Coordinates of C-alpha atoms (C1' of nucleotides) in Angstrom, one line a residue:
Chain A
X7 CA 32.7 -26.7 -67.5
X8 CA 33.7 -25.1 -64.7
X9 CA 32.5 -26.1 -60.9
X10 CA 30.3 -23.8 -59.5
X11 CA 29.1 -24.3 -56.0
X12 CA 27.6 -21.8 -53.5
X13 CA 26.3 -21.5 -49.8
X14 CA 23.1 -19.4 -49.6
X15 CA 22.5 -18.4 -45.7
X16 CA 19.8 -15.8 -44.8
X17 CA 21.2 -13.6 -42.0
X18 CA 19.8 -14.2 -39.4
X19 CA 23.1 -13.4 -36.8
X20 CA 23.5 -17.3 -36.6
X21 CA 25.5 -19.6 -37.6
X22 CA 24.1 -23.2 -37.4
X23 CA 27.0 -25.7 -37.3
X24 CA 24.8 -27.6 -40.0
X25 CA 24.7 -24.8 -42.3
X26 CA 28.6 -24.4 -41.4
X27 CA 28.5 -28.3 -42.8
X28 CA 26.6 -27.4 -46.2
X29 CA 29.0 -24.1 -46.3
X30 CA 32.1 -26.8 -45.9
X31 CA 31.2 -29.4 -48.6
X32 CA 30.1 -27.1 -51.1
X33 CA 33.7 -25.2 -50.6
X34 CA 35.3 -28.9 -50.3
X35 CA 33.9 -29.7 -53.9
X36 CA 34.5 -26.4 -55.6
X37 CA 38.2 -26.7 -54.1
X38 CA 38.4 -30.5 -55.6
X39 CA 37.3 -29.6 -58.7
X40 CA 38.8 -26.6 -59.3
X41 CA 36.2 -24.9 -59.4
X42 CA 35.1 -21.3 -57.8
X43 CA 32.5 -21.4 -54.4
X44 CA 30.3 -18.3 -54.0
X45 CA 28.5 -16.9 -51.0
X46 CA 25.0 -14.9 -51.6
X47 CA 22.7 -13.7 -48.9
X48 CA 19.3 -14.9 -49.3
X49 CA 17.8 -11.8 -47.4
X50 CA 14.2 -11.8 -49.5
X51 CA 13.0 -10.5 -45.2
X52 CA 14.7 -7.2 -45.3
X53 CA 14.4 -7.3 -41.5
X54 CA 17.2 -9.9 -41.4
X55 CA 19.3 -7.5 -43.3
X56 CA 21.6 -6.1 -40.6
X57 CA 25.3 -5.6 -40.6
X58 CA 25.8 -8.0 -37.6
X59 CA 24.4 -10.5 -39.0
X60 CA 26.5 -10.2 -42.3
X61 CA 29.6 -10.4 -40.0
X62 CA 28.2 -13.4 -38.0
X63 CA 28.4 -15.4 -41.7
X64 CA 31.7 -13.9 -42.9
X65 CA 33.5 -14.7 -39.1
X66 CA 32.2 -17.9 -39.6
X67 CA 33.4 -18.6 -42.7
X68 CA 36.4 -17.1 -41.8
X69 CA 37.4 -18.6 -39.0
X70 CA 36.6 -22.4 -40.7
X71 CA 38.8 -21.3 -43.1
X72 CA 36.3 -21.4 -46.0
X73 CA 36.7 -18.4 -49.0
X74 CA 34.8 -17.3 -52.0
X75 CA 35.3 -16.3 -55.0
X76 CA 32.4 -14.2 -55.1
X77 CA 30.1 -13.1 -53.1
X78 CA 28.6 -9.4 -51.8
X79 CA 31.6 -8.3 -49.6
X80 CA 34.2 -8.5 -53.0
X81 CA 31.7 -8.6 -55.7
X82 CA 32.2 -11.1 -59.0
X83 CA 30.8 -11.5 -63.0
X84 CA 27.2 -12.1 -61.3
X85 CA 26.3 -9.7 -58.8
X86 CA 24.9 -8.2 -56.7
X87 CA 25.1 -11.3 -54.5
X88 CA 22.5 -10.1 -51.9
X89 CA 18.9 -11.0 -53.1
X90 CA 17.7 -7.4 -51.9
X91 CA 19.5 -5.9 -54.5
X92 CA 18.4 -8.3 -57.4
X93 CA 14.7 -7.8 -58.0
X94 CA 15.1 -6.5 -61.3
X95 CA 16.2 -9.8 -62.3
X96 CA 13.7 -11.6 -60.9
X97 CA 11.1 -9.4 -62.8
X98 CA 13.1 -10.4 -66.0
X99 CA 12.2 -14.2 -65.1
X100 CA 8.5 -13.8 -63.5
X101 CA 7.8 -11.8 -67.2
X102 CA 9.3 -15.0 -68.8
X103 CA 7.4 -17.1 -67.0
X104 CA 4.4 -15.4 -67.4
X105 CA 5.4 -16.1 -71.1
X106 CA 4.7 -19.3 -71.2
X107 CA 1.5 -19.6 -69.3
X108 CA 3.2 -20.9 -66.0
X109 CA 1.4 -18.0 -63.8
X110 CA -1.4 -17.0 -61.8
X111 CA -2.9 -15.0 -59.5
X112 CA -4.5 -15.7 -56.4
X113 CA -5.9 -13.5 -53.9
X114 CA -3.0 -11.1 -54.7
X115 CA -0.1 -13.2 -54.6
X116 CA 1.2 -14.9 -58.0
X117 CA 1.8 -18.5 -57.7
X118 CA 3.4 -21.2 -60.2
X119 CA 1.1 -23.7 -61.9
X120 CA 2.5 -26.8 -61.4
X121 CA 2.5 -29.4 -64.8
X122 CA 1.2 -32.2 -62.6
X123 CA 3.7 -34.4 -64.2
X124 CA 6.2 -37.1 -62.6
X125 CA 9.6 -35.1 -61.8
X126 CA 13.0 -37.0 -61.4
X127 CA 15.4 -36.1 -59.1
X128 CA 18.8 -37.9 -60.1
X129 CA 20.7 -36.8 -56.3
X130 CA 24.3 -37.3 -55.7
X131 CA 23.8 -38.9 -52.3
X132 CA 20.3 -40.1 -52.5
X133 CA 20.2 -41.7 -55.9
X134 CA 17.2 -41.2 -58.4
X135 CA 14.0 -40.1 -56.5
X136 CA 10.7 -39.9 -58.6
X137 CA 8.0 -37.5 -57.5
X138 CA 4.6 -38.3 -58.1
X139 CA 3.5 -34.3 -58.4
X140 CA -0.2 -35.3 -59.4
X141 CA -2.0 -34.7 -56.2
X142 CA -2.6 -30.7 -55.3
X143 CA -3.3 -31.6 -51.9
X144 CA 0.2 -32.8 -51.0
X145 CA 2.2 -30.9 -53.7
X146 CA 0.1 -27.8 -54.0
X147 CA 0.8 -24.9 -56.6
X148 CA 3.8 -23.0 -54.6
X149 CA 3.7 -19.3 -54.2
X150 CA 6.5 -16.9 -56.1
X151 CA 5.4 -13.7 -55.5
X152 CA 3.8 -12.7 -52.3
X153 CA 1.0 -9.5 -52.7
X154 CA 3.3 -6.3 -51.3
X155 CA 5.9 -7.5 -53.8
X156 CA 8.3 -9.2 -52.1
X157 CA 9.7 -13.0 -52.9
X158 CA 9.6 -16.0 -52.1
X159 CA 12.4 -18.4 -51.8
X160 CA 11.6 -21.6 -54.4
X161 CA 11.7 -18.8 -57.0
X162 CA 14.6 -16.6 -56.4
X163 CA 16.6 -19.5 -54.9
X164 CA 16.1 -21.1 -58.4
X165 CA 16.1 -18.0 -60.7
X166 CA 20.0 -16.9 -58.8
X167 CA 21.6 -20.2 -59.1
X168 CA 20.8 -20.4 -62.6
X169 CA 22.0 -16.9 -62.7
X170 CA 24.8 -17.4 -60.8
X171 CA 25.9 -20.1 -63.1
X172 CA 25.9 -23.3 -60.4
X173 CA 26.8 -26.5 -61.6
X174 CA 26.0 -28.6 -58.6
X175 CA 23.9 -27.4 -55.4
X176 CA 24.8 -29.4 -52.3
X177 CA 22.2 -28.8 -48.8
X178 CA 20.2 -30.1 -46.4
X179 CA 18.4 -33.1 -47.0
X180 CA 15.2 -30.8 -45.7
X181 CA 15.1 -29.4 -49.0
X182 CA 14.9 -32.8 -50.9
X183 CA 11.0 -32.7 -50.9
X184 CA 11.6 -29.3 -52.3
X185 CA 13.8 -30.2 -55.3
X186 CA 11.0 -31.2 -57.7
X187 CA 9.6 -28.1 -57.0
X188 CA 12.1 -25.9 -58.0
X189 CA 13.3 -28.8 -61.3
X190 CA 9.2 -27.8 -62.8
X191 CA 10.5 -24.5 -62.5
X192 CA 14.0 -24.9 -64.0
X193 CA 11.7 -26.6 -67.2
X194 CA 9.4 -24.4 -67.4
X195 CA 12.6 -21.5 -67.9
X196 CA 13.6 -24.2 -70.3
X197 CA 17.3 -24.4 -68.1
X198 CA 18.8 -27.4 -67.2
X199 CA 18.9 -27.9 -63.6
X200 CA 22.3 -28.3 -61.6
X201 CA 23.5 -31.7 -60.2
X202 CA 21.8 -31.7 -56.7
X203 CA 23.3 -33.0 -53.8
X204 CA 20.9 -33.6 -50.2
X205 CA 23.0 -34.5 -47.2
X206 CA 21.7 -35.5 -44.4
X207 CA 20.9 -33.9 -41.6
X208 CA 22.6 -33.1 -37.6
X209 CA 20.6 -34.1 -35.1
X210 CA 21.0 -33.1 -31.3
X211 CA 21.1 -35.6 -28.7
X212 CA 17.4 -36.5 -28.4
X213 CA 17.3 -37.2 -32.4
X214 CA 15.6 -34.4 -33.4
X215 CA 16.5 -31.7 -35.7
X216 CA 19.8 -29.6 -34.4
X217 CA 18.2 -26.2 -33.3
X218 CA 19.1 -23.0 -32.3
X219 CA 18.4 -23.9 -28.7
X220 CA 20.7 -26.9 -28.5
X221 CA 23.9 -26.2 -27.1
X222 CA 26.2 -26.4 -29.6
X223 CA 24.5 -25.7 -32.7
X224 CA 26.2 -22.3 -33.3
X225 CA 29.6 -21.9 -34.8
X226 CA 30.3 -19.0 -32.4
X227 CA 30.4 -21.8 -29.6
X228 CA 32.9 -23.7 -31.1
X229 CA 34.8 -20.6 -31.4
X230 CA 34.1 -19.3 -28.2
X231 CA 35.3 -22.8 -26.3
X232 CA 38.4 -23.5 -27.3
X233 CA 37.5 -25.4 -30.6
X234 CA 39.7 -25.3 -33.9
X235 CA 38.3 -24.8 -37.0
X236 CA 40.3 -28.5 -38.4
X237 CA 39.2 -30.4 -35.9
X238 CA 35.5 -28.9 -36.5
X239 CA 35.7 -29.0 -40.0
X240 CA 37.0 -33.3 -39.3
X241 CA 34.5 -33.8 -37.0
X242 CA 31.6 -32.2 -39.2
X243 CA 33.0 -34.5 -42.5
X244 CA 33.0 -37.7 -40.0
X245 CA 29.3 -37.3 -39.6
X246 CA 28.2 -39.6 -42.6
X247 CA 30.9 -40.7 -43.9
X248 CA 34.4 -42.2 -43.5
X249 CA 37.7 -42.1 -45.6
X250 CA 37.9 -45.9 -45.2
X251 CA 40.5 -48.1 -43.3
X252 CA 39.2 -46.7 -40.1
X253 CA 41.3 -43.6 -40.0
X254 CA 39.0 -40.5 -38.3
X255 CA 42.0 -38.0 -37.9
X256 CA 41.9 -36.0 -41.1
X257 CA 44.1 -32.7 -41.3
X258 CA 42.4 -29.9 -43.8
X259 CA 44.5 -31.6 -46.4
X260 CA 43.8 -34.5 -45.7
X261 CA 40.5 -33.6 -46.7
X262 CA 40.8 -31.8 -49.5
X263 CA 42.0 -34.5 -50.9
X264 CA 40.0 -37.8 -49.3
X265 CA 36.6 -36.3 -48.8
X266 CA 34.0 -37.3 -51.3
X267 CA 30.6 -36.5 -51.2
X268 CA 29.0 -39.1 -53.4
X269 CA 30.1 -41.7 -50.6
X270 CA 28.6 -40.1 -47.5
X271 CA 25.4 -42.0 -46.3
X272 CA 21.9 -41.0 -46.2
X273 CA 21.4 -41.2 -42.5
X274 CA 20.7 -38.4 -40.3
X275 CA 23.2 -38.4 -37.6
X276 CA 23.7 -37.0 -33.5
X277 CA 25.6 -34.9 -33.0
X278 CA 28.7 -35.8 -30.3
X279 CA 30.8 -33.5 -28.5
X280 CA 32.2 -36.0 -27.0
X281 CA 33.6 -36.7 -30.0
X282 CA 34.3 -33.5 -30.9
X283 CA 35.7 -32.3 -27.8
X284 CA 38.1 -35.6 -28.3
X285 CA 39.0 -34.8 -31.7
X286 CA 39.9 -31.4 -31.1
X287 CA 42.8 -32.5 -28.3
X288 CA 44.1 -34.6 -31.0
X289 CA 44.3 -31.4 -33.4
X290 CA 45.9 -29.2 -30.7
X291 CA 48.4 -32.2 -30.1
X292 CA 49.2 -32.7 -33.7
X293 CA 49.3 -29.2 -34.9
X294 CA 52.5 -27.2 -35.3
X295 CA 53.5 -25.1 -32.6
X296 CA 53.3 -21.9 -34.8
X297 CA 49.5 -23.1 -35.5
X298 CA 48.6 -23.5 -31.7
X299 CA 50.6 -19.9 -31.0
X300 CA 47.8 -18.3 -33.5
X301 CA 44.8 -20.3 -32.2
X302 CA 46.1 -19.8 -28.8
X303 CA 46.7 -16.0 -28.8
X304 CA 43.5 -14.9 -28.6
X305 CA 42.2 -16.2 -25.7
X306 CA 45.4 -15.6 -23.9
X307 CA 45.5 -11.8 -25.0
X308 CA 41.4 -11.6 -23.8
X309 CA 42.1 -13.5 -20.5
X310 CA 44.7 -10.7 -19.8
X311 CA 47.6 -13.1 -19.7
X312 CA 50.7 -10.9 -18.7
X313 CA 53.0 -12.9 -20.8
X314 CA 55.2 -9.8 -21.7
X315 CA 56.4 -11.1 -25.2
X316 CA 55.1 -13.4 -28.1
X317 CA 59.2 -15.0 -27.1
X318 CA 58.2 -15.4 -23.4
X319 CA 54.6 -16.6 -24.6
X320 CA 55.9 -19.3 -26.9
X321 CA 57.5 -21.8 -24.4
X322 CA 54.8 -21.7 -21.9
X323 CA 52.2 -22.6 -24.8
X324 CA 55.0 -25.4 -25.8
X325 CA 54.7 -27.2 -22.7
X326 CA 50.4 -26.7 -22.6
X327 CA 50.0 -27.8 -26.0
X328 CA 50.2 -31.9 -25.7
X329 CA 48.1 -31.7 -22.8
X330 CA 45.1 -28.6 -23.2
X331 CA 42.0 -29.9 -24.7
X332 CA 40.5 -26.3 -25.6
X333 CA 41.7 -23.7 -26.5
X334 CA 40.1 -21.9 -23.9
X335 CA 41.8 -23.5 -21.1
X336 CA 45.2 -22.2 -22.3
X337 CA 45.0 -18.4 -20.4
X338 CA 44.5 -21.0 -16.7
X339 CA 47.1 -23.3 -17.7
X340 CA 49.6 -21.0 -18.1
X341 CA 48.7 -17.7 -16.2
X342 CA 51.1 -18.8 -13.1
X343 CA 54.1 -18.8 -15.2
X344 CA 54.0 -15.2 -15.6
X345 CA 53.2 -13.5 -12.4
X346 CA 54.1 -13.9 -8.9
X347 CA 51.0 -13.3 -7.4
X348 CA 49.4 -16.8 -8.4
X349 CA 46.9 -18.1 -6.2
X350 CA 47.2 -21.2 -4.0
X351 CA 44.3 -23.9 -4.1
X352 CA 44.0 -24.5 -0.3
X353 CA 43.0 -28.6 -1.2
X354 CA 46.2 -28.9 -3.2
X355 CA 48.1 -27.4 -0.4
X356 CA 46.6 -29.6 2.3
X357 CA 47.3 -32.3 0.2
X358 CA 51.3 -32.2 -0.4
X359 CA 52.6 -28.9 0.6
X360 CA 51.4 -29.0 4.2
X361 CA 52.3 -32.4 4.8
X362 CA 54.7 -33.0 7.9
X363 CA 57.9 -33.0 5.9
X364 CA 56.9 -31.5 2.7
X365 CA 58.9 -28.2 3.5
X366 CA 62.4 -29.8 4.3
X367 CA 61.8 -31.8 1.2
X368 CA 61.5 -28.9 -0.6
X369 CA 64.2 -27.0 0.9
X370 CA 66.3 -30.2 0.6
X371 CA 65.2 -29.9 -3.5
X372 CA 66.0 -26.5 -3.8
X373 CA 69.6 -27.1 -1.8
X374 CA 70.2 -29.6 -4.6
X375 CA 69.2 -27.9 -7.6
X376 CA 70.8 -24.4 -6.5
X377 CA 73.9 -26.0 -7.9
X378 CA 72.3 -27.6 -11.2
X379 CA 74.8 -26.5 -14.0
X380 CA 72.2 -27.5 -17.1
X381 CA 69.1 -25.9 -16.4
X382 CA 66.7 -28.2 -18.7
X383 CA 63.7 -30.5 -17.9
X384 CA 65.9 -33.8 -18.4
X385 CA 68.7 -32.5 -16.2
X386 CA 66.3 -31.4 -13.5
X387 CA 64.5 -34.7 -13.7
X388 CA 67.5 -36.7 -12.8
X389 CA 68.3 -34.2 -10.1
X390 CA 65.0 -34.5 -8.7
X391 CA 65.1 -38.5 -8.5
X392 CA 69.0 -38.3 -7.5
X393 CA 67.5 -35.8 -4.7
X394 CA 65.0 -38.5 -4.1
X395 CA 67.0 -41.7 -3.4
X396 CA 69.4 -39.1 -1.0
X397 CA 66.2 -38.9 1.1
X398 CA 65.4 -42.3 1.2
X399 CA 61.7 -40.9 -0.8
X400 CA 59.8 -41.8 -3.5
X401 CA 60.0 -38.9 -6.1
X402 CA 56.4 -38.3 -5.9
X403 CA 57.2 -36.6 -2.1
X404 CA 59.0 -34.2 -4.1
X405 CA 56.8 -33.6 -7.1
X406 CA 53.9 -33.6 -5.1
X407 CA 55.1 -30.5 -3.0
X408 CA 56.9 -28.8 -5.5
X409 CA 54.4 -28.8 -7.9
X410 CA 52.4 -26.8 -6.0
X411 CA 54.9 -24.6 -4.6
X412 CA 55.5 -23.5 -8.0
X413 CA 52.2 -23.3 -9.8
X414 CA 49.7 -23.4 -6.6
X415 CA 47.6 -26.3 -8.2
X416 CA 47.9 -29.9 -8.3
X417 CA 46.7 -30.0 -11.8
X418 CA 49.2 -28.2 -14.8
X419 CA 51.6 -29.1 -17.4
X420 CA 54.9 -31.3 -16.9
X421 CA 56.4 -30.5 -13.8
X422 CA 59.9 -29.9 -15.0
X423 CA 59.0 -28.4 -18.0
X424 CA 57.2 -25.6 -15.9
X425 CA 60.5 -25.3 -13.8
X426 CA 62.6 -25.1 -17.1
X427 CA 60.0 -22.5 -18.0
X428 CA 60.3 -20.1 -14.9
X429 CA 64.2 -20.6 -14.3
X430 CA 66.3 -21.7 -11.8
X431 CA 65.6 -18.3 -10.0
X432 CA 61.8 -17.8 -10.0
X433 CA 61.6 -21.7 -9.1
X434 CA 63.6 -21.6 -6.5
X435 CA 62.0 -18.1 -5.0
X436 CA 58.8 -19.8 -5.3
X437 CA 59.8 -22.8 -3.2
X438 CA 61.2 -20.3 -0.3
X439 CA 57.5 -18.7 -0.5
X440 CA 55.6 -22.1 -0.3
X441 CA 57.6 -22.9 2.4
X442 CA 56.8 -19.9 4.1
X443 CA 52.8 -20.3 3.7
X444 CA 51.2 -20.0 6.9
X445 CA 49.8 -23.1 6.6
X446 CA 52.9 -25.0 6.4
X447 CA 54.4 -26.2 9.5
Chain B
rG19 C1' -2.8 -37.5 -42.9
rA20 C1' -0.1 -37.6 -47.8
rC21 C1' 4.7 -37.9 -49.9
rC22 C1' 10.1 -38.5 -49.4
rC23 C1' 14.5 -40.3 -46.8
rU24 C1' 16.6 -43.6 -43.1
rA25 C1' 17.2 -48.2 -39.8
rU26 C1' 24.7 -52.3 -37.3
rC27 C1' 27.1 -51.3 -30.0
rG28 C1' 24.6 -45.4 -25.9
rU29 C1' 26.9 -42.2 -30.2
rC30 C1' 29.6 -41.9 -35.0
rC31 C1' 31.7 -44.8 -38.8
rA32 C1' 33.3 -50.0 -41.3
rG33 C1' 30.8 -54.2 -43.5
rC34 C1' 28.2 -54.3 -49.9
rG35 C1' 26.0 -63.0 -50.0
rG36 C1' 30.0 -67.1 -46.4
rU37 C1' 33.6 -62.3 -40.7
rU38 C1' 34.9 -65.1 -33.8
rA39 C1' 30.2 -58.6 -37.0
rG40 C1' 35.7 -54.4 -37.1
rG41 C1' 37.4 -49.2 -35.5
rA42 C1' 36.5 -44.6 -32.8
rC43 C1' 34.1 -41.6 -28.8
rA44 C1' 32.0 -42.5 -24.1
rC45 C1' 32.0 -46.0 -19.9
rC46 C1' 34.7 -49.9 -16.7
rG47 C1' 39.4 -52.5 -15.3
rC48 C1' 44.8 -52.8 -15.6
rC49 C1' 49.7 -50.9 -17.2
rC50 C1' 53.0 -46.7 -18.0
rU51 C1' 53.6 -42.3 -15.0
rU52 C1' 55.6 -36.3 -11.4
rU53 C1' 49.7 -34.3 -11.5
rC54 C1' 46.3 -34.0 -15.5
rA55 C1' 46.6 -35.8 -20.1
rC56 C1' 48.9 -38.8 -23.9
rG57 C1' 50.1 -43.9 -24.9
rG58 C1' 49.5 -49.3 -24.3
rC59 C1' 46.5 -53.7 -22.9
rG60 C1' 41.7 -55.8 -21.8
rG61 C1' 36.3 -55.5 -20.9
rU62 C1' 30.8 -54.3 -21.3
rA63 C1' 27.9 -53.2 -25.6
rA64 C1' 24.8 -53.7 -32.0
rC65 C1' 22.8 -56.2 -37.1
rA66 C1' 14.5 -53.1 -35.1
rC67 C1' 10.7 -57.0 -36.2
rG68 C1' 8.2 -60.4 -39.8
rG69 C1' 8.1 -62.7 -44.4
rG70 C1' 10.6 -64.0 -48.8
rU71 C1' 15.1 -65.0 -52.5
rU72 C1' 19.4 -68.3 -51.7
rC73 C1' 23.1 -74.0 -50.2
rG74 C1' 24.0 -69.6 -47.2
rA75 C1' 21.8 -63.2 -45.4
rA76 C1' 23.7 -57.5 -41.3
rU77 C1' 24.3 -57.5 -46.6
rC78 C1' 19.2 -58.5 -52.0
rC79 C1' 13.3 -58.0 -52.2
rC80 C1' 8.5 -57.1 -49.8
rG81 C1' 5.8 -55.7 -45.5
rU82 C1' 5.5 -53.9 -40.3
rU83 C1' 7.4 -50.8 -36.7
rA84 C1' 10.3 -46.7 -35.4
rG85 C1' 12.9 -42.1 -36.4
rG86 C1' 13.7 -37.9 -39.4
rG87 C1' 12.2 -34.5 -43.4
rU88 C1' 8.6 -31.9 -46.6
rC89 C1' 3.7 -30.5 -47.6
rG90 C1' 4.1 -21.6 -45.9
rC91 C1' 2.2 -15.5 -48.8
rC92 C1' 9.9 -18.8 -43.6
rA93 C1' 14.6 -19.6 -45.7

RNA sequence: GACCCUAUCGUCCAGCGGUUAGGACACCGCCCUUUCACGGCGGUAACACGGGUUCGAAUCCCGUUAGGGUCGCCA
């Protein structure tokens, strides 16, 4: 039998990062097994129902790099895959229902008459949970149908994955107290339930339940500081579970092939940027530099980045990609290499450049590498400490300056990689203009 | 309140009857070094509590406590 796995959002213009979670195991195990992963919107509040908020879910997807095989955007064998447009099959199961004497009315609504019988839940994370369904109080008779005709989720959640053909439904661990519910409906259709599978939930940094007010908790954040969508997607299958040995850097690949769901615990777990944040620099570091150019791109063509060519473009990211931790910090660490007009942070230029001294040095430098035959970071190095010892300095006199003659900060990517970068000319027109900076003396 | 899940450093993860309780992030030193990073070395820091079971419990059982979840005509 073939895997069948599916993430059900509701759009709602949000992407929770622990929906983005469910979303990436379920794809994970349809991927393992061969199997096909399907997206439906579970939009039974037709005010949620809004083109932005369909676009929020696909971007997201997207951009962690998840696809379907299905789903409403490109269709499949068993559509539609938006619940708005499915009623008519839900009439074909409420009439079945109805049937067999499962249904009742109640001030208008039509509500599911529980057996009152013990329900097992045999859970691929959780182990075998029996529910004691005899008391009404705490498991009362759930509502399916609401009065003006519209839905309710146990039911249609139920009656699509059985249409839908899933073999195994993996979510929140919220919905584990609503698993026996929806198994008294699967009997009462007479279908055998899928293989369920409750993972446990993301917590923010005060332990409670991740919400849309924590910073953080939406996949657009990620996107829009700088994250990547492996190191995300690692950090998000590190929560709960380890591939063992004590390895935590795990390329898409790598889980494709390690990540296994039946061994992540049962403990809810807080979420860390920290971590993250740490996680992703190793990502950006170990990527390939076509990888980085494509992350990279995008924030440098939005921060207005005059880098002239994607050939121009590509060194400068090559000497900012061992070093950046966010994306998002590319378009700063970079800008000065492509325009004259970079600005000079006064502190950095009090603290070298307008040192007594710090302008003959320089000038001494730029004497000495005027006449550099191999213009490459290694050859400029040894010129620079050959320069050095000819002063009777300690190299840091001259890095010190003429790092900041050349990129006006104190902060930025390898010195002579940013003067391999620029060329011999641009570096050495950028010393003469430090050097002429009214507040050197 | 009832029911369900959980309980190892601040955080995440190892540990599955015998370990000096390990790794990572963060934090603090030191080293490397052209800045920032990276990397290396070292440090602070944990088995919630109480009973069992056992020659022996972080590991198994029970209870307590704590945290989380569910109990909607939200999804």
């Amino acid at each position: 039998m073939t895997v069948r796995t599916r993430f059900a959002p509701s759009p709602t213009g949000f992407l929770h990062v622990g929906g983005a979670r469910t979303a990436l195991f379920n794809w994970l195990y349809a991927r393992q097994n061969g199997g096909k992963f399907i997206l439906r919107i579970e939009d039974t509040d037709e005010k949620r129902n809004t083109a932005e908020a369909y676009k929020v879910i696909y971007d997201g997807l997207n951009w962690m790099g998840l696809d379907w095989d299905e789903g409403p955007d490109i269709g499949g064998e068993y559509g539609p895959y938006q619940q708005s447009e499915r009623s008519s099959i839900y009439e074909k199961y409420l009439a079945q229902l109805e049937a067999g004497g499962h249904l009742y009315e109640d001030a208008g609504a039509i509500r599911f008459r529980s057996q009152r019988k013990p329900v097992l839940v045999e859970d691929m994370v959780c182990g075998s949970i029996t529910f004691d369904m005899s008391n009404p109080a705490t498991h009362p008779d759930m509502t399916i149908r609401r009065p003006d005709g519209s839905w309710i989720f146990h039911f249609v959640n139920v009656v699509d994955d059985i249409e839908m053909r899933l073999t195994h439904v993996l979510r929140g661990e919220d919905h584990l107290s609503n698993t026996p519910k929806h198994i008294e409906i699967y009997q009462a259709l007479g279908v055998t339930p899928p293989k369920f599978g409750h993972i446990p939930l993301i917590l923010n940094q005060e332990g409670k339940k991740l919400s849309k007010r924590d910073g953080g908790s939406s996949i657009t954040y990620f996107l829009d500081a700088g994250y990547t969508p492996e190191a995300v997607a690692n950090y998000l299958c590190l929560l709960g579970w380890s591939p063992g040995e004590n390895r935590e850097f795990l390329t898409s690949e790598d889980l494709l092939t390690h990540f296994d769901i039946a061994t992540i615990n049962r403990r809810n777990a807080i979420f860390d940027l920290d971590k993250c944040f740490w996680l992703n620099g190793q990502h950006l570091q170990h990527m390939t530099l076509e990888r980085f150019e494509e992350l990279a791109l995008p924030f440098v063509d939005k921060a207005g980045v005059p880098y002239g060519s994607p050939d121009a473009l590509r060194p400068a990211l090559a000497i900012v990609k061992p070093k950046v931790k966010h994306l998002s910090d590319v378009p700063d660490w970079i800008g000065f290499l492509f325009t004259e007009d970079y600005a000079f942070d006064p502190e950095a230029v009090a603290k070298s450049l307008a040192k007594p001294g710090a302008s003959d040095r320089l000038e001494a430098l730029g004497n000495a590498l005027s006449t550099l035959e191999d213009w490459t970071h290694a050859a400029i190095e040894a010129k620079l400490k050959e320069t050095a010892t000819a002063l009777g300095v300690k190299a840091g006199e001259l890095v010190h300056p003429a790092r900041v003659a050349v990129s006006g900060r104190s902060v930025g990517p390898g010195l002579y990689e940013m003067f391999e970068v620029l060329g011999r000319e641009r570096t050495l027109a950028r010393f003469a203009k430090a050097r002429s900076l009214p507040e050197i003396g």
